Amino acid sequence: MKKEYMTIISMILIFMLVAVFYIDICYARTLYWGTRGEDVKEVQEKLRSWGYYKGAVDGIYKTQTYEAVKLFQRKNGLRVDGVVGGETKKALGISSRKVASKYNKTVEIAQRKLKQWGYYNGSVDGIYGRNTYSAVIKFQRRNGLKVDGYIGPETEKALGITGKTKAQNYTATSKGVSKTDDLTLLAMAINGEARGEPYVGQVAVGSVILNRVKNPSFPNSIAGVIYQPLAFEAVSNGQIYEPIESNSYKAARDAMNGWDPTGGALYYWNPVKSTSTWIWRLNPTLRIGRHVFAKR
């Protein structure tokens, strides 16, 4: 019996050693000139986001990557050899073991939001892998955040992830009009675009966003409309991330419940501030506060 017990223990130990060896092969290999793979892409993205690398993120360790690695090593007090080993990976913040299989609720919520907004096309599994990292990098770069691939407090805020959001199941909808997270996102947009406007004007701004969601010429989700490039000044200047006033939530609810003071408008602008020449080709239908509204 004792002999059988020792045999089982030995087999378990051997299995564990093999598993560790396999992980080392997959995730801890040293990268050097001529190496190819997803781990090379990760290094290239890190170096590119920090300004060391200007080449293609193609997963091929060539001259530009080599020179960028050496520059990074020199700037960070590392051995300058152009080889990405353990110390250089650590300095780059790369630890594939750490993210290989650990589920995280915040990551799952971020994946759903990034997927709905067009940044992410991978599985929503709560595991922070290569695709999630790339999506976070793109989101941070687009929204003027520190580009480090880390879902920290500022990135969480930009994604609309709060303590309350973390505690609930985030459910994306095909049309982007839900009663939970989309309400918050719409309120953020109203708050950034129409803070200080008459209440009916705040509802009107929310209505324009919802009208665009339903119009085939625009993205078919609230997030898609709001984050469409150059669509809203509040996204460009960061006002969308300011603390949300209670009236903005109320206006978002009224708009989502069907109140449309604009009668179906798809556009609005402030004639005092607008610098877009094309906007003046539209036919204004009404004015509320400082905003002019138009259907076409």
Short mmCIF file of C-alpha atoms in Angstrom, two decimals, residues 10 13 41 61 74 205 217 256:
data_model
loop_
_atom_site.label_atom_id
_atom_site.label_comp_id
_atom_site.label_asym_id
_atom_site.label_seq_id
_atom_site.Cartn_x
_atom_site.Cartn_y
_atom_site.Cartn_z
CA SER A 10 5.91 10.47 -7.76
CA LEU A 13 5.36 15.43 -8.96
CA LYS A 41 3.94 41.28 -31.09
CA TYR A 61 11.87 40.36 -34.48
CA ARG A 74 19.58 51.70 -22.30
CA VAL A 205 -29.16 65.82 -27.18
CA SER A 217 -26.41 55.78 -41.81
CA MET A 256 -34.79 56.34 -23.71
#
